[in-house]
Coordinates of C-alpha atoms and ligand atoms in Angstrom, one line a residue:
Chain A
M29 CA -25.4 -67.9 -9.3
G30 CA -25.2 -66.6 -5.7
V31 CA -27.4 -69.5 -4.6
L32 CA -25.0 -72.0 -6.2
V33 CA -22.0 -70.5 -4.3
F34 CA -24.1 -70.8 -1.2
I35 CA -24.9 -74.4 -1.7
V36 CA -21.3 -75.3 -2.7
L37 CA -19.9 -73.5 0.3
T38 CA -22.2 -75.1 2.9
L39 CA -21.9 -78.6 1.6
G40 CA -18.3 -78.5 0.3
L41 CA -16.7 -76.8 3.2
G42 CA -18.9 -78.8 5.6
A43 CA -17.6 -82.0 4.0
L44 CA -14.0 -80.8 4.1
I45 CA -14.2 -79.9 7.8
T46 CA -15.8 -83.1 8.8
V47 CA -13.3 -85.1 6.8
A48 CA -10.5 -83.2 8.5
V49 CA -12.0 -83.8 12.0
R50 CA -12.4 -87.5 11.3
S51 CA -8.8 -87.9 10.1
H52 CA -7.4 -86.1 13.1
W53 CA -9.7 -87.7 15.6
H54 CA -7.1 -90.1 16.9
E55 CA -4.9 -87.2 18.0
T56 CA -7.7 -85.1 19.5
S57 CA -7.4 -84.4 23.3
P58 CA -9.9 -86.1 25.6
V59 CA -11.2 -82.6 26.7
N60 CA -11.9 -81.6 23.1
R61 CA -13.5 -85.0 22.6
L62 CA -15.8 -84.5 25.4
T63 CA -17.0 -81.0 24.3
F64 CA -17.2 -82.2 20.6
D65 CA -20.5 -81.3 19.0
P66 CA -21.0 -83.5 15.9
V67 CA -24.0 -81.4 14.9
S68 CA -22.4 -77.9 14.7
T69 CA -19.2 -79.4 13.3
S70 CA -21.2 -80.9 10.4
L71 CA -22.8 -77.5 9.9
A72 CA -19.5 -75.6 9.9
G73 CA -20.0 -74.7 6.2
T74 CA -22.6 -72.2 7.3
I75 CA -19.9 -70.0 8.7
F76 CA -19.0 -69.3 5.0
A77 CA -22.5 -69.7 3.6
Q78 CA -23.7 -66.8 5.9
F79 CA -21.8 -64.4 3.7
A80 CA -23.2 -65.9 0.5
V81 CA -26.8 -65.5 1.7
G82 CA -26.1 -62.0 3.1
V83 CA -24.8 -61.0 -0.4
I84 CA -27.9 -62.5 -2.0
G85 CA -30.1 -60.4 0.3
V86 CA -28.1 -57.3 -0.3
L87 CA -28.0 -57.6 -4.1
L88 CA -31.7 -58.3 -4.3
I89 CA -32.2 -54.6 -3.7
S90 CA -28.8 -52.9 -4.2
S91 CA -28.5 -54.2 -7.8
E92 CA -31.7 -52.4 -8.6
Y93 CA -30.1 -49.2 -7.5
S94 CA -26.8 -49.8 -9.3
S95 CA -28.5 -50.6 -12.6
G96 CA -31.2 -47.9 -12.2
S97 CA -33.9 -50.6 -12.7
I98 CA -35.4 -49.5 -9.4
R99 CA -37.2 -46.8 -11.3
T100 CA -38.7 -49.2 -13.7
T101 CA -39.6 -51.5 -10.8
L102 CA -41.2 -48.6 -8.8
A103 CA -43.1 -47.4 -11.9
A104 CA -44.6 -50.8 -12.1
V105 CA -45.2 -51.2 -8.4
P106 CA -45.5 -47.7 -6.9
N107 CA -46.7 -49.0 -3.6
R108 CA -43.3 -49.3 -1.9
M109 CA -44.4 -51.3 1.0
R110 CA -45.9 -53.8 -1.4
L111 CA -42.7 -53.9 -3.3
A112 CA -40.6 -54.5 -0.2
V113 CA -42.9 -57.2 1.1
S114 CA -43.1 -59.1 -2.2
K115 CA -39.3 -59.1 -2.5
L116 CA -39.1 -60.1 1.1
I117 CA -41.4 -63.0 0.6
V118 CA -39.5 -64.3 -2.4
L119 CA -36.2 -64.0 -0.6
T120 CA -37.3 -65.5 2.7
A121 CA -39.2 -68.4 1.1
S122 CA -36.4 -69.4 -1.3
I123 CA -33.5 -69.0 1.1
F124 CA -35.4 -70.8 3.9
I125 CA -36.2 -73.8 1.7
I126 CA -32.7 -74.0 0.2
S127 CA -31.0 -73.5 3.6
E128 CA -33.0 -76.2 5.3
I129 CA -32.4 -78.7 2.5
V130 CA -28.7 -77.8 2.4
C131 CA -28.3 -77.9 6.3
F132 CA -30.0 -81.3 6.5
I133 CA -27.8 -82.7 3.7
A134 CA -24.7 -81.2 5.4
F135 CA -25.8 -82.8 8.7
S136 CA -26.4 -86.2 7.2
M137 CA -23.2 -86.1 5.1
G138 CA -21.2 -85.1 8.2
Q139 CA -22.6 -87.9 10.3
A140 CA -22.0 -90.4 7.5
I141 CA -18.4 -89.2 7.3
F142 CA -18.0 -89.4 11.1
S143 CA -19.6 -92.7 11.5
G144 CA -17.4 -95.5 12.9
V145 CA -14.6 -93.1 14.0
V146 CA -16.1 -90.0 15.5
P147 CA -19.3 -89.9 17.7
T148 CA -22.4 -89.0 15.7
D149 CA -25.8 -87.6 16.5
S150 CA -29.2 -88.5 15.1
L151 CA -32.2 -86.3 14.2
S152 CA -34.3 -88.4 16.6
S153 CA -33.0 -86.2 19.4
G154 CA -35.0 -83.1 19.8
A155 CA -32.0 -80.8 20.4
V156 CA -30.3 -82.1 17.3
L157 CA -33.3 -81.6 15.1
R158 CA -33.7 -78.1 16.5
S159 CA -30.0 -77.2 15.8
V160 CA -30.2 -78.3 12.2
I161 CA -33.5 -76.4 11.6
F162 CA -32.1 -73.3 13.4
A163 CA -29.0 -73.4 11.1
G164 CA -31.4 -72.8 8.2
V165 CA -33.3 -70.2 10.1
Y166 CA -30.1 -68.4 11.0
L167 CA -29.1 -68.2 7.3
T168 CA -32.5 -67.0 6.3
L169 CA -32.5 -64.3 8.9
L170 CA -29.0 -63.2 7.7
A171 CA -30.3 -63.0 4.1
V172 CA -33.2 -60.8 5.3
F173 CA -30.7 -58.7 7.2
G174 CA -28.7 -58.3 4.0
F175 CA -31.8 -57.2 2.3
A176 CA -32.5 -54.6 5.0
L177 CA -28.9 -53.3 4.7
G178 CA -29.5 -53.0 0.9
L179 CA -32.6 -50.9 1.5
I180 CA -30.7 -48.6 3.9
L181 CA -27.4 -48.2 2.1
R182 CA -28.3 -48.9 -1.5
H183 CA -24.7 -49.4 -2.6
S184 CA -23.7 -53.0 -2.9
A185 CA -20.1 -52.5 -1.8
A186 CA -21.1 -50.5 1.2
C187 CA -23.7 -53.1 2.3
I188 CA -21.3 -56.0 1.9
S189 CA -18.6 -54.2 3.9
V190 CA -21.0 -53.5 6.7
F191 CA -22.4 -57.0 6.6
T192 CA -19.0 -58.7 6.8
S193 CA -17.9 -56.2 9.5
L194 CA -20.8 -57.1 11.7
L195 CA -20.0 -60.8 11.4
L196 CA -16.2 -60.8 11.4
V197 CA -14.8 -57.5 12.6
L198 CA -17.2 -56.8 15.5
P199 CA -16.1 -60.0 17.4
I200 CA -12.5 -58.9 17.0
I201 CA -13.2 -55.4 18.3
V202 CA -15.0 -56.9 21.3
L203 CA -11.8 -58.9 22.1
F204 CA -10.1 -55.6 22.9
L205 CA -12.7 -54.7 25.5
P206 CA -12.2 -55.5 29.2
Q207 CA -13.0 -59.1 30.1
S208 CA -16.1 -58.3 32.1
W209 CA -17.6 -56.4 29.2
Q210 CA -16.7 -59.1 26.7
N211 CA -18.7 -61.6 28.8
T212 CA -21.9 -59.6 28.4
I213 CA -21.4 -58.3 24.9
T214 CA -20.1 -61.4 23.1
R215 CA -23.4 -63.2 23.3
Y216 CA -25.1 -60.3 21.4
E217 CA -22.8 -60.6 18.4
P218 CA -24.7 -61.9 15.4
S219 CA -22.2 -64.6 14.8
A220 CA -22.4 -65.7 18.5
L221 CA -26.2 -65.8 18.2
G222 CA -25.7 -68.1 15.2
R223 CA -23.4 -70.4 17.1
A224 CA -25.9 -70.6 20.0
M225 CA -28.7 -71.4 17.5
M226 CA -26.7 -74.2 15.8
S227 CA -25.3 -76.0 18.8
T228 CA -27.2 -78.8 20.6
T229 CA -26.1 -77.4 24.0
P230 CA -24.9 -73.8 23.7
P231 CA -22.0 -73.0 26.1
A232 CA -22.8 -71.0 29.2
Q233 CA -21.4 -67.7 27.9
L234 CA -23.9 -67.7 25.0
F235 CA -27.7 -67.4 25.0
A236 CA -29.9 -70.4 24.9
A237 CA -30.9 -71.3 21.3
W238 CA -34.4 -69.9 21.4
T239 CA -33.3 -66.7 23.1
A240 CA -30.6 -66.3 20.5
L241 CA -33.2 -66.7 17.8
V242 CA -35.4 -64.0 19.3
V243 CA -32.5 -61.6 19.7
L244 CA -31.4 -62.1 16.1
A245 CA -35.0 -61.7 14.9
I246 CA -35.2 -58.4 16.8
Y247 CA -32.0 -57.1 15.1
V248 CA -33.4 -58.1 11.7
A249 CA -36.8 -56.6 12.3
V250 CA -35.3 -53.3 13.4
A251 CA -33.0 -53.1 10.4
L252 CA -35.9 -54.0 8.1
G253 CA -38.2 -51.4 9.7
V254 CA -35.6 -48.7 9.2
G255 CA -35.0 -49.9 5.6
I256 CA -38.6 -49.9 4.6
A257 CA -39.2 -46.5 6.3
L258 CA -36.3 -45.1 4.2
L259 CA -37.5 -46.7 1.0
Q260 CA -40.8 -44.9 1.5
R261 CA -39.4 -41.6 2.4
R262 CA -36.5 -41.2 0.0
D263 CA -36.6 -40.4 -3.7
A264 CA -35.9 -43.4 -5.9
Chain B
M10 CA -55.4 -36.3 -18.4
L11 CA -52.3 -35.2 -16.7
K12 CA -52.4 -32.3 -14.2
I13 CA -49.4 -30.6 -12.6
D14 CA -50.6 -28.6 -9.6
H15 CA -48.3 -25.9 -8.3
L16 CA -45.5 -28.4 -8.2
S17 CA -42.1 -27.6 -6.7
K18 CA -39.2 -30.0 -6.1
R19 CA -36.1 -29.1 -4.2
Y20 CA -32.9 -31.2 -4.0
K21 CA -30.8 -29.9 -1.1
D22 CA -29.8 -26.5 -2.6
T23 CA -31.2 -26.8 -6.1
L24 CA -34.8 -25.8 -6.8
A25 CA -35.2 -28.1 -9.7
V26 CA -38.9 -27.4 -10.3
D27 CA -40.4 -24.1 -9.2
D28 CA -44.2 -23.9 -8.9
L29 CA -45.1 -25.5 -12.2
D30 CA -48.8 -25.5 -12.9
F31 CA -50.3 -26.8 -16.2
E32 CA -52.5 -29.5 -17.7
V33 CA -51.7 -31.9 -20.5
K34 CA -54.8 -32.7 -22.5
P35 CA -55.7 -35.9 -24.4
G36 CA -55.8 -36.1 -28.1
V37 CA -52.7 -34.1 -28.9
V38 CA -49.0 -34.5 -28.6
T39 CA -47.8 -32.1 -25.9
G40 CA -44.1 -31.1 -26.0
F41 CA -42.3 -30.3 -22.8
L42 CA -39.5 -28.1 -23.7
G43 CA -36.6 -26.6 -21.8
P44 CA -32.8 -26.2 -21.8
N45 CA -30.6 -28.7 -20.1
G46 CA -31.2 -28.8 -16.3
S47 CA -34.5 -27.0 -16.5
G48 CA -36.4 -29.7 -14.6
K49 CA -38.1 -31.8 -17.3
S50 CA -36.9 -35.1 -16.0
T51 CA -37.5 -34.1 -12.5
T52 CA -41.1 -33.2 -13.3
M53 CA -41.5 -36.6 -15.0
R54 CA -40.1 -38.4 -12.0
V55 CA -42.5 -36.7 -9.7
I56 CA -45.4 -37.6 -12.0
L57 CA -44.4 -41.2 -11.7
G58 CA -44.1 -41.0 -7.9
L59 CA -40.4 -41.8 -8.0
D60 CA -39.4 -38.5 -6.4
H61 CA -41.6 -36.9 -3.8
P62 CA -42.6 -33.3 -4.5
T63 CA -41.5 -30.6 -2.1
K64 CA -44.8 -28.8 -2.7
G65 CA -47.9 -29.3 -4.9
R66 CA -48.7 -32.5 -6.7
A67 CA -49.1 -34.3 -10.0
T68 CA -52.2 -36.3 -10.8
I69 CA -53.2 -38.6 -13.6
N70 CA -57.0 -38.7 -14.2
G71 CA -57.4 -37.2 -10.8
K72 CA -55.2 -39.7 -8.9
K73 CA -51.7 -39.7 -7.7
Y74 CA -49.6 -42.2 -9.5
A75 CA -48.8 -44.2 -6.3
D76 CA -52.5 -44.6 -5.7
I77 CA -53.2 -46.3 -9.1
K78 CA -53.8 -50.0 -8.7
S79 CA -52.1 -51.3 -11.9
P80 CA -50.4 -48.2 -13.0
L81 CA -48.9 -49.6 -16.2
R82 CA -52.4 -49.9 -17.6
E83 CA -53.1 -46.2 -17.1
V84 CA -49.7 -44.6 -17.6
G85 CA -46.9 -45.7 -19.8
A86 CA -43.6 -44.0 -19.4
L87 CA -40.1 -44.0 -20.8
L88 CA -37.8 -42.0 -18.6
D89 CA -34.4 -43.6 -18.7
A90 CA -34.0 -46.3 -21.3
K91 CA -31.0 -47.8 -19.6
A92 CA -32.9 -48.3 -16.3
V93 CA -33.3 -52.0 -16.8
H94 CA -31.8 -55.0 -15.1
P95 CA -28.9 -55.7 -17.5
G96 CA -28.9 -59.5 -17.0
R97 CA -32.5 -60.0 -18.1
S98 CA -33.6 -60.6 -21.6
A99 CA -35.9 -58.1 -23.2
R100 CA -38.8 -60.5 -23.2
N101 CA -38.3 -61.5 -19.5
H102 CA -38.0 -57.8 -18.6
L103 CA -41.4 -57.2 -20.2
R104 CA -42.9 -60.3 -18.8
A105 CA -42.0 -59.3 -15.3
L106 CA -43.6 -55.9 -15.9
A107 CA -46.7 -57.6 -17.3
V108 CA -47.1 -60.0 -14.4
S109 CA -46.7 -57.2 -11.8
N110 CA -49.6 -55.3 -13.4
K111 CA -51.9 -58.2 -14.4
I112 CA -51.3 -57.6 -18.1
A113 CA -51.8 -60.6 -20.5
L114 CA -48.5 -62.1 -21.4
S115 CA -49.5 -62.2 -25.1
R116 CA -49.1 -58.4 -25.0
V117 CA -45.3 -58.9 -24.5
D118 CA -44.8 -60.3 -28.0
E119 CA -47.1 -57.7 -29.5
V120 CA -45.2 -54.8 -28.2
L121 CA -41.8 -56.3 -29.0
E122 CA -43.0 -56.7 -32.5
F123 CA -44.4 -53.2 -32.6
A124 CA -41.2 -51.6 -31.3
G125 CA -39.1 -53.6 -33.9
I126 CA -37.1 -55.5 -31.4
A127 CA -38.8 -58.9 -31.6
S128 CA -35.6 -60.4 -33.2
V129 CA -33.5 -59.5 -30.2
A130 CA -36.2 -60.4 -27.6
H131 CA -34.1 -63.2 -26.1
K132 CA -30.9 -61.2 -25.8
K133 CA -29.7 -59.7 -22.6
V134 CA -30.7 -56.1 -22.2
G135 CA -27.2 -55.2 -20.9
G136 CA -25.8 -55.6 -24.4
F137 CA -28.4 -53.4 -26.1
S138 CA -27.4 -50.2 -27.9
L139 CA -29.0 -47.0 -26.8
G140 CA -31.4 -47.1 -29.7
M141 CA -32.4 -50.7 -28.9
S142 CA -32.9 -49.8 -25.2
Q143 CA -35.0 -46.8 -26.3
R144 CA -37.2 -49.2 -28.3
L145 CA -37.5 -51.6 -25.4
G146 CA -38.5 -48.6 -23.2
I147 CA -41.2 -47.7 -25.7
A148 CA -42.4 -51.4 -25.7
G149 CA -42.5 -51.2 -22.0
A150 CA -44.5 -48.0 -22.0
L151 CA -47.1 -49.5 -24.4
L152 CA -47.4 -52.8 -22.6
G153 CA -50.5 -51.9 -20.6
D154 CA -52.2 -50.1 -23.5
P155 CA -52.3 -46.9 -21.3
G156 CA -54.3 -43.7 -22.0
V157 CA -51.5 -41.5 -20.7
L158 CA -47.9 -41.7 -22.1
L159 CA -44.8 -39.9 -20.9
F160 CA -41.5 -39.9 -22.8
D161 CA -38.4 -38.2 -21.6
E162 CA -36.1 -37.3 -24.5
P163 CA -37.3 -40.3 -26.6
V164 CA -35.4 -39.5 -29.7
N165 CA -32.0 -39.7 -28.0
G166 CA -30.1 -42.4 -29.6
L167 CA -32.5 -43.1 -32.4
D168 CA -31.4 -43.2 -36.0
P169 CA -33.3 -41.0 -38.6
E170 CA -35.6 -43.8 -39.5
G171 CA -36.3 -44.4 -35.8
I172 CA -37.0 -40.7 -35.2
R173 CA -39.5 -40.5 -38.1
W174 CA -41.1 -43.7 -36.8
I175 CA -41.5 -42.3 -33.3
R176 CA -43.0 -39.0 -34.5
D177 CA -45.6 -40.8 -36.5
F178 CA -46.1 -43.1 -33.5
F179 CA -46.8 -40.2 -31.2
R180 CA -49.3 -38.7 -33.6
S181 CA -51.1 -41.9 -33.9
L182 CA -51.2 -42.4 -30.2
A183 CA -52.7 -38.9 -29.8
K184 CA -55.2 -39.5 -32.6
E185 CA -56.5 -42.5 -30.6
G186 CA -57.4 -40.0 -27.9
R187 CA -54.4 -40.6 -25.6
T188 CA -52.6 -38.0 -23.6
V189 CA -49.0 -37.9 -25.0
F190 CA -46.4 -35.8 -23.1
V191 CA -42.9 -35.7 -24.6
S192 CA -39.9 -33.8 -23.3
S193 CA -37.1 -32.4 -25.4
H194 CA -34.4 -29.7 -25.2
L195 CA -34.6 -29.3 -29.0
M196 CA -37.2 -26.8 -30.3
S197 CA -36.7 -28.1 -33.8
E198 CA -37.7 -31.6 -32.7
M199 CA -40.8 -30.3 -30.9
A200 CA -41.8 -28.1 -33.9
V201 CA -42.3 -31.2 -36.0
S202 CA -43.6 -33.7 -33.5
A203 CA -45.7 -31.7 -31.1
D204 CA -49.1 -29.9 -31.4
Q205 CA -49.0 -28.1 -28.1
I206 CA -45.8 -26.9 -26.4
I207 CA -45.1 -26.1 -22.8
V208 CA -41.8 -24.2 -22.3
I209 CA -39.9 -24.1 -19.0
G210 CA -36.6 -22.7 -17.9
R211 CA -34.8 -23.1 -14.5
G212 CA -37.8 -25.1 -13.3
R213 CA -40.2 -22.3 -14.0
F214 CA -43.1 -22.1 -16.4
I215 CA -42.3 -19.7 -19.3
T216 CA -45.1 -20.1 -21.8
Q217 CA -47.5 -22.5 -23.4
G218 CA -49.3 -22.7 -26.7
S219 CA -49.5 -24.3 -30.1
V220 CA -46.5 -24.2 -32.4
D221 CA -48.2 -21.4 -34.4
E222 CA -49.1 -19.4 -31.4
L223 CA -45.6 -19.5 -30.1
T224 CA -44.1 -18.2 -33.3
T225 CA -46.6 -15.5 -33.8
T226 CA -46.8 -14.2 -30.3
A227 CA -43.0 -14.3 -30.1
Q228 CA -41.4 -11.0 -31.1
G229 CA -40.9 -11.3 -34.8
T230 CA -39.5 -8.5 -36.8
V231 CA -41.1 -6.4 -39.6
F232 CA -39.4 -5.3 -42.8
V233 CA -40.6 -1.8 -44.0
R234 CA -39.9 0.1 -47.2
S235 CA -41.3 3.6 -47.3
S236 CA -41.1 7.1 -48.9
D237 CA -39.3 8.6 -45.9
P238 CA -37.2 6.0 -44.0
S239 CA -35.4 8.4 -41.6
S240 CA -38.7 10.1 -40.4
L241 CA -40.4 6.8 -40.1
A242 CA -37.5 5.4 -38.0
A243 CA -37.6 8.3 -35.7
L244 CA -41.4 8.0 -35.4
L245 CA -41.3 4.3 -34.6
V246 CA -38.6 4.7 -32.0
R247 CA -40.8 7.4 -30.3
N248 CA -43.5 4.7 -30.2
D249 CA -41.4 2.1 -28.5
G250 CA -40.2 0.4 -31.7
V251 CA -36.6 -0.8 -32.1
V252 CA -34.7 -0.2 -35.3
L253 CA -32.8 -3.4 -35.8
Q254 CA -31.4 -2.6 -39.2
N255 CA -31.5 0.7 -41.2
A256 CA -30.3 -0.4 -44.7
E257 CA -30.6 1.1 -48.2
S258 CA -33.3 -1.4 -49.0
G259 CA -35.4 -0.7 -45.9
L260 CA -35.9 -0.8 -42.2
T261 CA -36.1 -3.9 -40.0
I262 CA -38.2 -3.1 -36.9
G263 CA -38.6 -5.0 -33.7
A264 CA -41.1 -4.7 -30.9
L265 CA -44.0 -3.4 -33.1
T266 CA -46.4 -5.3 -35.2
S267 CA -47.0 -4.6 -38.9
D268 CA -50.4 -3.3 -38.0
Q269 CA -49.0 -0.8 -35.6
I270 CA -46.3 0.3 -38.0
G271 CA -48.8 0.7 -40.9
T272 CA -51.1 2.8 -38.7
L273 CA -48.4 5.1 -37.4
A274 CA -47.1 5.7 -40.9
H275 CA -50.6 6.4 -42.2
F276 CA -51.2 9.2 -39.6
A277 CA -47.7 10.7 -40.2
G278 CA -48.4 10.8 -44.0
I279 CA -45.6 8.4 -44.9
T280 CA -46.2 6.2 -47.8
I281 CA -45.5 2.5 -47.3
F282 CA -44.2 0.5 -50.2
E283 CA -43.7 -2.8 -48.4
L284 CA -44.6 -4.1 -45.0
T285 CA -43.4 -7.7 -44.3
P286 CA -43.7 -9.5 -41.0
Q287 CA -40.7 -11.8 -40.7
R288 CA -41.7 -14.8 -38.7
A289 CA -39.2 -15.8 -36.1
S290 CA -38.1 -19.4 -36.4
L291 CA -39.3 -21.6 -33.6
E292 CA -35.7 -22.1 -32.6
D293 CA -35.3 -18.3 -32.2
V294 CA -38.4 -18.1 -30.1
F295 CA -37.1 -20.8 -27.8
M296 CA -33.7 -19.1 -27.5
N297 CA -35.3 -15.8 -26.7
L298 CA -37.7 -17.3 -24.2
T299 CA -35.2 -19.2 -22.4
A300 CA -32.2 -16.9 -22.8
E301 CA -32.2 -15.8 -19.2
S302 CA -32.9 -19.3 -17.9
V303 CA -30.3 -21.4 -19.6
E304 CA -28.6 -23.4 -16.8
Y305 CA -25.6 -24.6 -18.6
G306 CA -25.2 -22.1 -21.4
S307 CA -22.1 -21.8 -23.5
A308 CA -21.0 -18.2 -24.1
S309 CA -24.1 -16.4 -25.3
P310 CA -25.7 -19.0 -27.5
E311 CA -28.5 -16.7 -28.5
M312 CA -26.0 -14.3 -30.1
M313 CA -24.8 -17.0 -32.4
H314 CA -28.3 -17.7 -33.4
R315 CA -29.2 -14.1 -34.2
E316 CA -26.5 -14.1 -36.8
H317 CA -28.4 -16.5 -39.0
Ligands
ATP1 N1 -31.4 -36.4 -7.7 C1 -31.0 -35.1 -7.8 N2 -30.2 -34.6 -6.8 C2 -29.8 -33.3 -6.9 N3 -30.1 -32.5 -7.9 C3 -30.8 -32.9 -8.9 C4 -31.3 -34.3 -8.9 N4 -32.0 -34.5 -10.0 C5 -31.9 -33.3 -10.7 N5 -31.2 -32.4 -10.0 C6 -31.0 -31.0 -10.5 O1 -32.2 -30.5 -10.8 C7 -32.1 -29.7 -12.0 C8 -33.1 -30.2 -13.0 O2 -32.6 -31.4 -13.5 P1 -33.4 -32.3 -14.6 O3 -32.7 -33.5 -14.8 O4 -34.8 -32.4 -14.2 O5 -33.3 -31.4 -15.9 P2 -33.8 -31.7 -17.4 O6 -34.6 -30.6 -17.8 O7 -34.3 -33.1 -17.5 O8 -32.4 -31.6 -18.2 P3 -31.8 -32.4 -19.5 O9 -32.3 -31.7 -20.7 O10 -30.3 -32.2 -19.3 O11 -32.3 -33.8 -19.3 C9 -30.7 -29.7 -12.4 O12 -30.0 -28.5 -11.9 C10 -30.1 -30.9 -11.7 O13 -28.8 -30.8 -11.4
MG2 MG1 -33.6 -34.8 -18.5

């Protein structure tokens, strides 16, 4: 169910956005035309899909707490590390595979829609290929982050609020900070890391794609470490 | 065999389990009895490694639950029948459990059949009645054919047919040499379904014994008819007896056994016409034992019981 929402969001919204860009291309300013990135535009659906994968990750564990089935699960698999790792493997593998497929379809669909009117990119370029692959990696990391939040907070609603706050509200809060702070902080926002990972040539105020991947991976690893430690320490 | 070793569990400011220490032996049904909030479920959760003990430990065949490789094959438990993913079908729920503990999938249909829910095996668990969930929980407990079985208030939600079925079922499990540990807050239930009873109150151990032992060691009363009731009453009171009733027909004496009363009367030269020990009902015993430790008592429940 969640997976279906995720696929529809990425592909459907990606298609809508690319169609919109194509139909307005003739009135787009030359500056915007110059900085236009056909890759990240075709992957724009991921902006919405990131919430879907986050929720999938959260629910994988929080739904066990809300239904009480965590007790049955832990009675069957009392080794909590083993439980967390096996859930993590299932989550990571399935979200990674689906994300990559969906991102590649979104990219190809976008280029097909653009073709003839808007400049397009091809996967034969290394940076383009990396961007599309990283889009899937970004979504996978967010799903794992959602899972870690689920382990820490246990309540679905609380997890989803925190998750959306980090992606949506945090950037808005940063906007209220002094400009000099903004310049250093913005690049560390999860959503900015995602943008850096998905663009062929990330703008100067963001991290390079690989650096962004490492920073995001560190966030996720820390959250996951805290989550697993709490899972082991707390009563079920 | 199940061993509770000086186990204590504290939740913030409640000491839910206070230094419990006992063993549950195989081959008999052991009842775990206590009023509401006395710590039965907490003890069960600690046994299953769901809650971490504050002190002491619980072991199954010498091992902590968390250290058992495929625990469902050694221990079957039904704690909370509703603790199941509501979107799964009964069969898929059991299949997932079987896979996680390397149990043959053919067992799933066997236990569904046994628990009497084979006809609803494909239905979502979320829509199950309490009784059906309880049966699914029992199916889950039996899945790995374990030697140790724990049931927390298993008769909750069962109809009379189901209750009789489950009692017979516990007995047959015990007869096969398994360790069967069943909690309840109803003495009357334990009296018919358990061989051995462990009584707790406010997290503390109160007593342990067979149903017979508990009723005889508990303070029953003795009815006496004699040649000189008033002298006998005075004599017994001097010897720590309590005269509960001094009626035309005879005396009802507490705190002394019929042997003691007979002996005292003999040396005082009082002739006894009738000396009848009156067995306390198991329910009375329970009420007396746990009177001080009832957590959520309504206004003096034991008084109401004495009237009968
Ligand atoms: N997770 C928890 N957090 C805080 N207190 C708890 C928790 N679980 C149990 N308690 C408290 O511990 C005590 C023992 O509760 P427990 O559920 O073990 O009793 P019980 O014997 O199973 O009662 P019942 O017959 O009502 O099922 C109660 O006072 C309860 O409020
Ligand atoms: Mg209970």
